[in-house]
Structures are given as C-alpha cells and as structure tokens.
Amino acid sequence: MREQILAAAKTEFARLGLRGASVRGIASGAGVTPAMINYHFQGKLGLYKEVVEAALQGLMVHLSGALLPDKRGGLGPALAGAY
C-alpha cells in the first residue's frame, strides 16, 4: 500500500507541484482513502518529503556511479552524461 501511495504521489506532485496536489487526488490515484495517507505519512508534507528523498537517493546512486574514473582515468563524459 505504501508503494502505491508513493507512486501516485510522485505522479501527482510532478504534475501539480506541492501546492496543487491534494491528498484526495493522491489517494484516488493510489486506490486508498485519504486517511491512509495521513496514517502512513502524517499528511501531504510528510508524503512530499518521502517522494523527494527517494528521488534524491536515486540521483545520488546514479551520480556516484558516474564519479568512478573511466578507462582513461577521466570523469568528464560519464559525469556529464549522468547529470
């Protein structure tokens, strides 16, 4: 259920931003009640923080792999491509 909510929230926040997204809209997209969002995430702001944190973690994993030197010992193309 948490993953369904996070997926729906990611879509809703990307489309409408923090202000435009609603707990009801996210709940509808996830197939849950708004109360479930409040229970699991303590409201819209808590949910937003988790969505942003997950995105940042994914970005860090992607960038950290690009910081490994290429065959010539350089970082330029790999880092630029990851960014």
PDB file of C-alpha atoms in Angstrom:
ATOM      1  CA  MET A   1       0.000   0.000   0.000  1.00  0.00           C
ATOM      2  CA  ARG A   2       2.842   2.425   0.832  1.00  0.00           C
ATOM      3  CA  GLU A   3       4.385   1.872  -2.589  1.00  0.00           C
ATOM      4  CA  GLN A   4       1.045   2.525  -4.309  1.00  0.00           C
ATOM      5  CA  ILE A   5       0.705   5.790  -2.409  1.00  0.00           C
ATOM      6  CA  LEU A   6       4.289   6.839  -3.185  1.00  0.00           C
ATOM      7  CA  ALA A   7       3.822   6.091  -6.888  1.00  0.00           C
ATOM      8  CA  ALA A   8       0.585   8.064  -7.068  1.00  0.00           C
ATOM      9  CA  ALA A   9       2.144  10.919  -5.099  1.00  0.00           C
ATOM     10  CA  LYS A  10       5.167  11.058  -7.388  1.00  0.00           C
ATOM     11  CA  THR A  11       2.873  11.442 -10.378  1.00  0.00           C
ATOM     12  CA  GLU A  12       0.619  13.992  -8.684  1.00  0.00           C
ATOM     13  CA  PHE A  13       3.474  16.116  -7.323  1.00  0.00           C
ATOM     14  CA  ALA A  14       5.259  16.063 -10.679  1.00  0.00           C
ATOM     15  CA  ARG A  15       2.101  17.174 -12.447  1.00  0.00           C
ATOM     16  CA  LEU A  16       0.751  19.725  -9.960  1.00  0.00           C
ATOM     17  CA  GLY A  17       3.513  20.576  -7.510  1.00  0.00           C
ATOM     18  CA  LEU A  18       3.227  20.605  -3.739  1.00  0.00           C
ATOM     19  CA  ARG A  19       0.555  23.305  -3.633  1.00  0.00           C
ATOM     20  CA  GLY A  20      -1.596  21.918  -6.424  1.00  0.00           C
ATOM     21  CA  ALA A  21      -1.521  18.285  -5.358  1.00  0.00           C
ATOM     22  CA  SER A  22      -4.202  17.141  -2.951  1.00  0.00           C
ATOM     23  CA  VAL A  23      -4.350  14.280  -0.503  1.00  0.00           C
ATOM     24  CA  ARG A  24      -7.699  13.281  -2.032  1.00  0.00           C
ATOM     25  CA  GLY A  25      -6.233  13.235  -5.548  1.00  0.00           C
ATOM     26  CA  ILE A  26      -3.238  11.180  -4.449  1.00  0.00           C
ATOM     27  CA  ALA A  27      -5.465   8.788  -2.509  1.00  0.00           C
ATOM     28  CA  SER A  28      -7.725   8.365  -5.519  1.00  0.00           C
ATOM     29  CA  GLY A  29      -4.736   7.617  -7.754  1.00  0.00           C
ATOM     30  CA  ALA A  30      -3.442   5.060  -5.253  1.00  0.00           C
ATOM     31  CA  GLY A  31      -6.823   3.456  -4.662  1.00  0.00           C
ATOM     32  CA  VAL A  32      -6.782   4.219  -0.935  1.00  0.00           C
ATOM     33  CA  THR A  33      -8.577   6.596   1.407  1.00  0.00           C
ATOM     34  CA  PRO A  34      -7.075   9.968   2.370  1.00  0.00           C
ATOM     35  CA  ALA A  35      -6.909   8.678   5.944  1.00  0.00           C
ATOM     36  CA  MET A  36      -4.359   6.058   4.834  1.00  0.00           C
ATOM     37  CA  ILE A  37      -2.046   8.820   3.601  1.00  0.00           C
ATOM     38  CA  ASN A  38      -2.327  10.609   6.920  1.00  0.00           C
ATOM     39  CA  TYR A  39      -1.726   7.345   8.787  1.00  0.00           C
ATOM     40  CA  HIS A  40       1.382   6.350   6.824  1.00  0.00           C
ATOM     41  CA  PHE A  41       2.915   9.757   6.110  1.00  0.00           C
ATOM     42  CA  GLN A  42       1.336  12.194   8.596  1.00  0.00           C
ATOM     43  CA  GLY A  43      -0.158  14.259   5.770  1.00  0.00           C
ATOM     44  CA  LYS A  44       0.762  15.750   2.434  1.00  0.00           C
ATOM     45  CA  LEU A  45       4.012  17.380   3.553  1.00  0.00           C
ATOM     46  CA  GLY A  46       5.330  14.147   5.057  1.00  0.00           C
ATOM     47  CA  LEU A  47       4.458  12.318   1.858  1.00  0.00           C
ATOM     48  CA  TYR A  48       6.122  15.005  -0.251  1.00  0.00           C
ATOM     49  CA  LYS A  49       9.310  14.733   1.825  1.00  0.00           C
ATOM     50  CA  GLU A  50       9.424  10.972   1.246  1.00  0.00           C
ATOM     51  CA  VAL A  51       8.901  11.373  -2.512  1.00  0.00           C
ATOM     52  CA  VAL A  52      11.683  13.971  -2.717  1.00  0.00           C
ATOM     53  CA  GLU A  53      14.008  11.892  -0.524  1.00  0.00           C
ATOM     54  CA  ALA A  54      13.522   8.835  -2.760  1.00  0.00           C
ATOM     55  CA  ALA A  55      14.254  10.915  -5.852  1.00  0.00           C
ATOM     56  CA  LEU A  56      17.406  12.347  -4.274  1.00  0.00           C
ATOM     57  CA  GLN A  57      18.620   8.900  -3.258  1.00  0.00           C
ATOM     58  CA  GLY A  58      18.159   7.668  -6.824  1.00  0.00           C
ATOM     59  CA  LEU A  59      20.044  10.668  -8.146  1.00  0.00           C
ATOM     60  CA  MET A  60      22.913  10.122  -5.709  1.00  0.00           C
ATOM     61  CA  VAL A  61      23.235   6.469  -6.721  1.00  0.00           C
ATOM     62  CA  HIS A  62      23.295   7.477 -10.372  1.00  0.00           C
ATOM     63  CA  LEU A  63      25.838  10.262  -9.859  1.00  0.00           C
ATOM     64  CA  SER A  64      28.092   8.250  -7.555  1.00  0.00           C
ATOM     65  CA  GLY A  65      28.450   5.613 -10.280  1.00  0.00           C
ATOM     66  CA  ALA A  66      29.422   8.347 -12.713  1.00  0.00           C
ATOM     67  CA  LEU A  67      32.177   9.529 -10.377  1.00  0.00           C
ATOM     68  CA  LEU A  68      34.152   6.363 -10.966  1.00  0.00           C
ATOM     69  CA  PRO A  69      37.004   7.031 -13.414  1.00  0.00           C
ATOM     70  CA  ASP A  70      36.575   5.801 -16.985  1.00  0.00           C
ATOM     71  CA  LYS A  71      39.187   3.666 -18.791  1.00  0.00           C
ATOM     72  CA  ARG A  72      41.389   6.714 -19.322  1.00  0.00           C
ATOM     73  CA  GLY A  73      41.047   7.857 -15.722  1.00  0.00           C
ATOM     74  CA  GLY A  74      38.731  10.732 -16.586  1.00  0.00           C
ATOM     75  CA  LEU A  75      35.375  11.700 -15.209  1.00  0.00           C
ATOM     76  CA  GLY A  76      34.068  14.174 -17.772  1.00  0.00           C
ATOM     77  CA  PRO A  77      31.811  12.220 -20.151  1.00  0.00           C
ATOM     78  CA  ALA A  78      30.411   9.841 -17.529  1.00  0.00           C
ATOM     79  CA  LEU A  79      29.676  12.618 -15.090  1.00  0.00           C
ATOM     80  CA  ALA A  80      28.157  14.871 -17.743  1.00  0.00           C
ATOM     81  CA  GLY A  81      26.014  12.010 -19.014  1.00  0.00           C
ATOM     82  CA  ALA A  82      24.763  11.152 -15.545  1.00  0.00           C
ATOM     83  CA  TYR A  83      23.958  14.727 -14.755  1.00  0.00           C
TER      84      TYR A  83
END
